[in-house]
Short mmCIF file of N, CA and C in Angstrom, two decimals:
data_model
loop_
_atom_site.label_atom_id
_atom_site.label_comp_id
_atom_site.label_asym_id
_atom_site.label_seq_id
_atom_site.Cartn_x
_atom_site.Cartn_y
_atom_site.Cartn_z
N UNK A 1 79.32 360.37 64.22
CA UNK A 1 78.17 359.42 63.75
C UNK A 1 76.91 360.18 63.86
N UNK A 2 76.83 361.06 64.78
CA UNK A 2 75.35 361.90 64.89
C UNK A 2 75.24 362.92 63.70
N UNK A 3 76.42 363.48 63.31
CA UNK A 3 76.26 364.19 62.08
C UNK A 3 75.66 363.38 60.90
N UNK A 4 76.32 362.25 60.61
CA UNK A 4 75.94 361.44 59.47
C UNK A 4 74.49 361.18 59.58
N UNK A 5 74.07 360.77 60.73
CA UNK A 5 72.60 360.34 60.81
C UNK A 5 71.72 361.78 60.65
N UNK A 6 72.11 362.83 61.10
CA UNK A 6 71.36 364.11 60.78
C UNK A 6 71.22 364.20 59.27
N UNK A 7 72.33 364.05 58.52
CA UNK A 7 72.24 364.35 57.09
C UNK A 7 71.65 363.39 56.27
N UNK A 8 71.66 362.18 56.91
CA UNK A 8 71.05 360.81 56.24
C UNK A 8 69.39 361.24 56.34
N UNK A 9 69.13 361.65 57.65
CA UNK A 9 67.62 361.79 57.71
C UNK A 9 67.10 362.94 57.12
N UNK A 10 68.03 364.09 56.85
CA UNK A 10 67.61 364.93 56.16
C UNK A 10 67.40 364.71 54.77
N UNK A 11 68.10 363.96 54.06
CA UNK A 11 67.96 363.43 52.79
C UNK A 11 66.90 362.69 52.52
N UNK A 12 66.57 361.94 53.52
CA UNK A 12 65.32 360.87 53.45
C UNK A 12 64.00 361.78 53.53
N UNK A 13 64.24 362.98 54.31
CA UNK A 13 63.10 363.83 54.38
C UNK A 13 62.78 364.58 53.08
N UNK A 14 63.87 364.94 52.48
CA UNK A 14 63.85 365.67 51.13
C UNK A 14 63.34 364.70 50.08
N UNK A 15 63.74 363.50 50.17
CA UNK A 15 63.12 362.49 49.16
C UNK A 15 61.57 362.46 49.54
N UNK A 16 61.25 362.29 50.69
CA UNK A 16 59.84 362.26 50.84
C UNK A 16 58.99 363.43 50.50
N UNK A 17 59.48 364.60 50.88
CA UNK A 17 58.88 365.95 50.38
C UNK A 17 58.73 365.99 48.75
N UNK A 18 59.77 365.39 48.20
CA UNK A 18 59.81 365.17 46.52
C UNK A 18 58.51 364.45 46.16
N UNK A 19 58.34 363.38 46.78
CA UNK A 19 57.14 362.34 46.54
C UNK A 19 56.11 363.08 46.56
N UNK A 20 55.95 363.71 47.78
CA UNK A 20 54.53 364.57 48.00
C UNK A 20 54.45 365.57 47.13
N UNK A 21 55.60 366.29 46.66
CA UNK A 21 55.16 367.31 45.64
C UNK A 21 54.94 366.77 44.50
N UNK A 22 55.44 365.60 44.06
CA UNK A 22 55.23 365.01 42.89
C UNK A 22 53.66 364.65 42.84
N UNK A 23 53.34 364.16 43.93
CA UNK A 23 51.77 363.82 43.94
C UNK A 23 50.84 364.99 43.85
N UNK A 24 51.23 366.18 44.46
CA UNK A 24 50.36 367.25 44.41
C UNK A 24 50.40 367.80 43.09
N UNK A 25 51.59 367.85 42.12
CA UNK A 25 51.84 368.30 40.85
C UNK A 25 51.08 367.28 40.01
N UNK A 26 51.17 365.96 40.10
CA UNK A 26 50.41 365.04 39.28
C UNK A 26 48.77 365.25 39.27
N UNK A 27 48.31 365.40 40.55
CA UNK A 27 46.98 365.16 40.75
C UNK A 27 46.29 366.54 40.97
N UNK A 28 46.90 367.76 41.38
CA UNK A 28 46.26 368.89 41.76
C UNK A 28 46.80 370.13 40.92
N UNK A 29 47.33 369.86 39.79
CA UNK A 29 47.88 371.02 38.79
C UNK A 29 46.75 371.96 38.44
N UNK A 30 45.66 371.63 38.40
CA UNK A 30 44.67 372.58 37.92
C UNK A 30 43.88 373.33 38.96
N UNK A 31 44.16 373.10 40.18
CA UNK A 31 43.11 373.68 41.31
C UNK A 31 43.88 375.06 41.51
N UNK A 32 42.88 375.81 42.03
CA UNK A 32 42.99 377.30 42.20
C UNK A 32 44.11 377.48 43.09
N UNK A 33 44.56 376.79 44.08
CA UNK A 33 45.76 376.81 44.97
C UNK A 33 46.99 376.48 44.23
N UNK A 34 47.02 375.69 43.40
CA UNK A 34 48.11 375.20 42.53
C UNK A 34 48.41 376.36 41.45
N UNK A 35 47.24 376.99 40.85
CA UNK A 35 47.35 377.98 40.05
C UNK A 35 47.77 379.32 40.66
N UNK A 36 47.64 379.64 41.91
CA UNK A 36 48.19 380.70 42.71
C UNK A 36 49.59 380.41 42.96
N UNK A 37 50.18 379.23 43.36
CA UNK A 37 51.48 379.11 43.87
C UNK A 37 52.46 378.69 42.75
N UNK A 38 51.96 378.13 41.62
CA UNK A 38 52.80 377.67 40.58
C UNK A 38 52.36 378.14 39.30
N UNK A 39 51.26 377.87 38.69
CA UNK A 39 50.83 378.17 37.20
C UNK A 39 50.89 379.50 36.93
N UNK A 40 50.67 380.47 37.79
CA UNK A 40 50.63 381.89 37.54
C UNK A 40 52.03 382.31 37.13
N UNK A 41 52.92 381.85 38.14
CA UNK A 41 54.41 382.29 37.71
C UNK A 41 55.07 381.54 36.45
N UNK A 42 54.40 380.50 35.94
CA UNK A 42 54.87 379.98 34.72
C UNK A 42 54.06 380.65 33.54
N UNK A 43 52.60 380.79 33.69
CA UNK A 43 51.95 381.21 32.60
C UNK A 43 52.13 382.67 32.21
N UNK A 44 52.36 383.37 33.18
CA UNK A 44 52.90 384.93 32.89
C UNK A 44 54.00 384.96 32.26
N UNK A 45 54.84 383.95 32.14
CA UNK A 45 56.24 384.30 31.51
C UNK A 45 55.86 383.63 30.07
N UNK A 46 55.15 382.63 29.95
CA UNK A 46 55.08 381.84 28.65
C UNK A 46 53.98 382.36 27.87
N UNK A 47 52.59 382.85 28.38
CA UNK A 47 51.59 383.30 27.79
C UNK A 47 51.16 384.71 28.03
N UNK A 48 52.08 385.55 28.52
CA UNK A 48 51.77 386.98 28.74
C UNK A 48 50.34 387.24 29.47
N UNK A 49 50.03 386.26 30.32
CA UNK A 49 48.68 386.42 31.36
C UNK A 49 47.41 386.38 30.30
N UNK A 50 47.61 385.78 29.11
CA UNK A 50 46.62 385.52 28.30
C UNK A 50 45.83 384.43 29.03
N UNK A 51 44.25 384.57 28.63
CA UNK A 51 43.53 383.38 29.27
C UNK A 51 43.94 382.18 28.26
N UNK A 52 44.22 380.94 29.01
CA UNK A 52 44.48 379.83 28.33
C UNK A 52 43.43 379.19 27.67
N UNK A 53 43.51 378.67 26.45
CA UNK A 53 42.54 377.94 25.66
C UNK A 53 42.24 376.58 26.25
N UNK A 54 41.24 375.95 26.10
CA UNK A 54 40.94 374.76 26.70
C UNK A 54 41.96 373.55 26.27
N UNK A 55 42.37 373.61 25.07
CA UNK A 55 43.57 372.70 24.84
C UNK A 55 44.86 372.91 25.36
N UNK A 56 45.12 374.20 25.37
CA UNK A 56 46.34 374.56 26.16
C UNK A 56 46.26 374.12 27.50
N UNK A 57 45.17 374.28 28.30
CA UNK A 57 44.91 373.92 29.69
C UNK A 57 44.94 372.26 29.90
N UNK A 58 44.51 371.73 28.76
CA UNK A 58 44.56 370.18 28.67
C UNK A 58 46.12 369.80 28.50
N UNK A 59 46.74 370.27 27.74
CA UNK A 59 48.16 370.11 27.35
C UNK A 59 48.89 370.41 28.75
N UNK A 60 48.63 371.59 29.44
CA UNK A 60 49.23 371.94 30.55
C UNK A 60 49.13 370.81 31.88
N UNK A 61 47.70 370.45 32.08
CA UNK A 61 47.36 369.35 32.80
C UNK A 61 48.17 368.13 32.61
N UNK A 62 48.17 367.64 31.36
CA UNK A 62 49.04 366.32 30.88
C UNK A 62 50.49 366.61 31.35
N UNK A 63 51.07 367.66 31.01
CA UNK A 63 52.54 367.83 31.03
C UNK A 63 53.09 368.02 32.52
N UNK A 64 52.08 368.63 33.32
CA UNK A 64 52.40 368.66 34.73
C UNK A 64 52.16 367.30 35.44
N UNK A 65 51.19 366.46 35.01
CA UNK A 65 50.91 365.45 35.46
C UNK A 65 52.22 364.39 35.29
N UNK A 66 52.69 364.47 34.14
CA UNK A 66 54.06 363.60 33.66
C UNK A 66 55.02 364.19 34.75
N UNK A 67 55.20 365.53 34.77
CA UNK A 67 56.21 365.89 35.43
C UNK A 67 56.03 365.60 36.91
N UNK A 68 54.84 365.55 37.52
CA UNK A 68 54.70 364.96 38.74
C UNK A 68 55.07 363.72 39.09
N UNK A 69 54.53 362.76 37.96
CA UNK A 69 54.83 361.49 38.20
C UNK A 69 56.64 361.23 38.06
N UNK A 70 57.17 361.97 37.22
CA UNK A 70 58.66 361.85 37.15
C UNK A 70 59.32 362.35 38.50
N UNK A 71 58.66 363.19 39.16
CA UNK A 71 59.25 363.61 40.36
C UNK A 71 58.89 362.44 41.41
N UNK A 72 57.70 361.98 41.36
CA UNK A 72 57.72 360.81 42.34
C UNK A 72 58.62 359.70 42.25
N UNK A 73 58.81 359.33 40.90
CA UNK A 73 59.72 358.34 40.46
C UNK A 73 61.14 358.63 40.98
N UNK A 74 61.57 359.86 40.88
CA UNK A 74 62.89 360.48 41.06
C UNK A 74 62.90 360.13 42.53
N UNK A 75 61.96 360.69 43.31
CA UNK A 75 62.03 360.72 44.95
C UNK A 75 62.15 359.31 45.33
N UNK A 76 61.48 358.39 44.80
CA UNK A 76 61.36 356.81 45.19
C UNK A 76 62.90 356.40 45.18
N UNK A 77 63.39 356.58 43.86
CA UNK A 77 64.74 356.13 43.50
C UNK A 77 65.74 356.61 44.55
N UNK A 78 65.61 357.97 44.82
CA UNK A 78 66.47 358.61 45.84
C UNK A 78 66.49 358.16 47.32
N UNK A 79 64.99 357.81 47.56
CA UNK A 79 64.66 357.46 48.83
C UNK A 79 65.34 356.02 48.99
N UNK A 80 65.11 355.06 48.23
CA UNK A 80 65.90 353.84 48.38
C UNK A 80 67.23 353.72 48.27
N UNK A 81 67.83 354.64 47.46
CA UNK A 81 69.30 354.68 47.40
C UNK A 81 69.85 355.23 48.64
N UNK A 82 69.24 355.94 49.19
CA UNK A 82 69.53 356.91 50.51
C UNK A 82 69.47 355.75 51.57
N UNK A 83 68.26 355.08 51.64
CA UNK A 83 67.85 354.40 52.87
C UNK A 83 68.69 352.99 53.07
N UNK A 84 69.03 352.47 51.77
CA UNK A 84 70.06 351.42 51.89
C UNK A 84 71.41 351.62 51.69
N UNK A 85 71.96 352.19 50.26
CA UNK A 85 73.34 352.24 50.03
C UNK A 85 74.08 353.33 50.69
N UNK A 86 73.30 354.34 50.54
CA UNK A 86 73.96 355.79 51.28
C UNK A 86 74.05 355.38 52.84
N UNK A 87 73.18 355.01 53.54
CA UNK A 87 73.16 354.68 54.93
C UNK A 87 74.26 353.63 55.21
N UNK A 88 74.57 352.86 54.10
CA UNK A 88 75.51 351.73 54.38
C UNK A 88 77.08 352.25 53.92
N UNK A 89 76.81 353.73 53.55
CA UNK A 89 78.14 354.32 53.44
C UNK A 89 78.91 353.79 52.12
N UNK A 90 78.13 353.34 51.11
CA UNK A 90 78.55 352.69 49.85
C UNK A 90 78.76 353.88 48.84
N UNK A 91 80.08 354.06 48.65
CA UNK A 91 80.54 355.43 47.87
C UNK A 91 79.73 355.27 46.68
N UNK A 92 79.50 354.24 46.06
CA UNK A 92 78.70 354.49 44.64
C UNK A 92 77.28 355.26 44.82
N UNK A 93 76.74 355.20 46.03
CA UNK A 93 75.43 355.74 46.39
C UNK A 93 75.63 357.44 46.37
N UNK A 94 76.76 357.72 47.13
CA UNK A 94 77.08 359.14 47.01
C UNK A 94 77.44 359.68 45.81
N UNK A 95 78.06 358.99 45.01
CA UNK A 95 78.52 359.38 43.62
C UNK A 95 77.25 359.53 42.72
N UNK A 96 76.40 358.62 42.71
CA UNK A 96 75.15 358.43 41.99
C UNK A 96 74.24 359.52 42.21
N UNK A 97 74.22 359.99 43.53
CA UNK A 97 73.19 361.15 43.90
C UNK A 97 73.84 362.44 43.58
N UNK A 98 75.19 362.65 43.63
CA UNK A 98 75.90 363.95 43.40
C UNK A 98 75.84 363.93 41.77
N UNK A 99 76.16 362.87 41.09
CA UNK A 99 76.10 363.12 39.55
C UNK A 99 74.74 363.34 39.08
N UNK A 100 73.62 362.69 39.40
CA UNK A 100 72.41 362.81 39.05
C UNK A 100 72.00 364.33 39.35
N UNK A 101 72.24 364.85 40.44
CA UNK A 101 71.66 366.15 40.68
C UNK A 101 72.35 367.12 40.08
N UNK A 102 73.66 367.04 39.90
CA UNK A 102 74.32 367.78 39.00
C UNK A 102 73.86 367.94 37.69
N UNK A 103 73.96 366.91 36.91
CA UNK A 103 73.51 366.83 35.49
C UNK A 103 72.02 367.50 35.51
N UNK A 104 71.03 367.00 36.19
CA UNK A 104 69.47 367.32 36.23
C UNK A 104 69.84 369.07 36.51
N UNK A 105 70.29 369.44 37.48
CA UNK A 105 70.45 370.82 37.79
C UNK A 105 70.80 371.71 36.63
N UNK A 106 71.96 371.22 35.93
CA UNK A 106 72.71 372.02 34.88
C UNK A 106 71.74 372.06 33.52
N UNK A 107 71.16 370.87 33.39
CA UNK A 107 70.26 370.99 32.08
C UNK A 107 68.86 371.77 32.41
N UNK A 108 68.36 371.36 33.46
CA UNK A 108 67.10 371.91 33.71
C UNK A 108 67.16 373.43 34.01
N UNK A 109 67.89 373.80 34.81
CA UNK A 109 68.14 375.02 35.10
C UNK A 109 68.49 376.04 33.82
N UNK A 110 69.45 375.42 33.09
CA UNK A 110 69.74 376.28 31.95
C UNK A 110 68.57 376.29 31.12
N UNK A 111 67.72 375.33 30.82
CA UNK A 111 66.64 375.36 29.95
C UNK A 111 65.80 376.26 30.59
N UNK A 112 65.40 376.44 31.81
CA UNK A 112 64.43 377.29 32.45
C UNK A 112 64.83 378.83 32.44
N UNK A 113 66.11 378.87 32.40
CA UNK A 113 66.78 380.34 32.40
C UNK A 113 66.53 380.69 30.88
N UNK A 114 66.78 380.06 29.88
CA UNK A 114 66.76 380.13 28.55
C UNK A 114 65.28 380.57 28.19
N UNK A 115 64.41 380.01 28.76
CA UNK A 115 62.95 380.32 28.61
C UNK A 115 62.47 381.26 29.32
N UNK A 116 63.33 381.97 30.30
CA UNK A 116 63.00 383.00 31.23
C UNK A 116 61.97 382.67 32.33
N UNK A 117 61.95 381.23 32.65
CA UNK A 117 61.17 380.74 33.66
C UNK A 117 62.10 380.85 34.92
N UNK A 118 62.15 381.69 35.39
CA UNK A 118 63.20 382.02 36.56
C UNK A 118 62.51 381.43 37.95
N UNK A 119 61.25 381.33 37.91
CA UNK A 119 60.46 380.76 39.24
C UNK A 119 60.99 379.14 39.35
N UNK A 120 61.13 378.48 38.10
CA UNK A 120 61.58 377.24 38.15
C UNK A 120 62.96 377.04 38.28
N UNK A 121 63.99 377.94 37.89
CA UNK A 121 65.52 378.00 38.25
C UNK A 121 65.63 378.14 39.74
N UNK A 122 64.71 379.00 40.15
CA UNK A 122 64.85 379.27 41.75
C UNK A 122 64.50 377.98 42.44
N UNK A 123 63.15 377.36 42.10
CA UNK A 123 62.94 376.17 42.62
C UNK A 123 63.80 375.04 42.45
N UNK A 124 64.58 374.96 41.31
CA UNK A 124 65.81 374.00 41.13
C UNK A 124 66.80 374.26 42.03
N UNK A 125 67.17 375.50 42.17
CA UNK A 125 68.30 375.74 43.04
C UNK A 125 68.16 375.33 44.61
N UNK A 126 66.99 375.49 45.09
CA UNK A 126 66.53 375.25 46.38
C UNK A 126 66.67 373.77 46.61
N UNK A 127 66.13 373.03 45.55
CA UNK A 127 65.93 371.59 45.70
C UNK A 127 67.54 370.83 45.49
N UNK A 128 68.27 371.67 44.57
CA UNK A 128 69.72 371.30 44.38
C UNK A 128 70.51 371.46 45.92
N UNK A 129 70.05 372.83 46.58
CA UNK A 129 70.89 372.79 47.58
C UNK A 129 70.30 371.76 48.86
N UNK A 130 69.16 371.50 48.78
CA UNK A 130 68.42 370.53 49.88
C UNK A 130 69.10 369.17 49.70
N UNK A 131 69.49 368.82 48.57
CA UNK A 131 70.00 367.44 48.27
C UNK A 131 71.57 367.44 48.55
N UNK A 132 72.00 368.69 48.00
CA UNK A 132 73.66 368.79 47.93
C UNK A 132 74.08 369.10 49.18
N UNK A 133 73.66 369.84 50.15
CA UNK A 133 74.03 370.05 51.27
C UNK A 133 74.36 368.76 52.16
N UNK A 134 73.58 367.86 52.13
CA UNK A 134 73.85 366.59 52.79
C UNK A 134 75.09 365.79 52.22
N UNK A 135 75.24 366.08 51.00
CA UNK A 135 76.33 365.42 50.28
C UNK A 135 77.59 366.07 50.64
N UNK A 136 77.65 367.37 50.89
CA UNK A 136 78.79 368.12 51.02
C UNK A 136 79.19 367.84 52.52
N UNK A 137 78.41 367.56 53.44
CA UNK A 137 78.49 367.43 54.97
C UNK A 137 78.83 365.92 55.06
N UNK A 138 78.58 364.93 54.27
CA UNK A 138 78.76 363.65 54.45
C UNK A 138 79.98 362.96 53.69
N UNK A 139 80.43 363.78 52.73
CA UNK A 139 81.60 363.23 51.86
C UNK A 139 82.69 362.65 52.70
N UNK A 140 83.02 363.10 53.82
CA UNK A 140 84.20 362.41 54.51
C UNK A 140 83.83 360.96 54.91
N UNK A 141 82.49 360.82 55.05
CA UNK A 141 82.13 359.37 55.55
C UNK A 141 82.33 358.42 54.35
N UNK A 142 82.36 358.85 53.07
CA UNK A 142 82.45 358.06 52.05
C UNK A 142 83.95 358.03 51.43
N UNK A 143 84.67 358.78 52.01
CA UNK A 143 86.07 359.03 51.67
C UNK A 143 87.19 358.12 52.39
N UNK A 144 86.54 357.80 53.53
CA UNK A 144 87.30 356.99 54.52
C UNK A 144 87.51 355.60 54.11
N UNK A 145 88.84 355.09 54.16
CA UNK A 145 88.98 353.73 53.87
C UNK A 145 88.74 352.79 54.96
N UNK A 146 87.61 352.23 55.11
CA UNK A 146 87.36 351.17 56.01
C UNK A 146 86.13 350.16 55.67
N UNK A 147 85.90 349.19 56.45
CA UNK A 147 84.89 348.20 56.05
C UNK A 147 83.58 348.82 55.56
N UNK A 148 83.15 350.01 55.93
CA UNK A 148 81.83 350.56 55.89
C UNK A 148 81.84 351.11 54.38
N UNK A 149 82.89 351.54 53.92
CA UNK A 149 82.96 352.47 52.55
C UNK A 149 83.33 351.56 51.29
N UNK A 150 83.60 350.20 51.61
CA UNK A 150 84.04 349.28 50.34
C UNK A 150 82.83 349.31 49.39
N UNK A 151 82.89 349.03 48.41
CA UNK A 151 81.93 348.70 47.30
C UNK A 151 81.92 349.95 46.26
#
């Protein structure tokens, strides 16, 4: 039981970090700190270290804000699924999280690699492992046939 609680709390923590990261991306994506840790890694691949035009910076700000909002929403959904259904060992929640991260990872990472944005592919892999690891270590709790795993 302690192992399940550890991974359950791990997953809630990852969801909380996703929400916070989404807020950062949505509202701070054109700050110098964000530029250093994120934009420079993307811009150097897509624009060959050229100075970005005002219109391109506006587009970048908008698209990162939308990305941040999406990350917030995804984090909130995962948090609530984890907090209620996953904690209650409802098998559908485990399956939902697994399928969701597998499809997201495959599509997002393939696109990132095809555009040579390896920074994002690495970030995706870290997030995939952060969510996938608790799923790996809790699978036995969702495969047992008892009153806790029905549904």
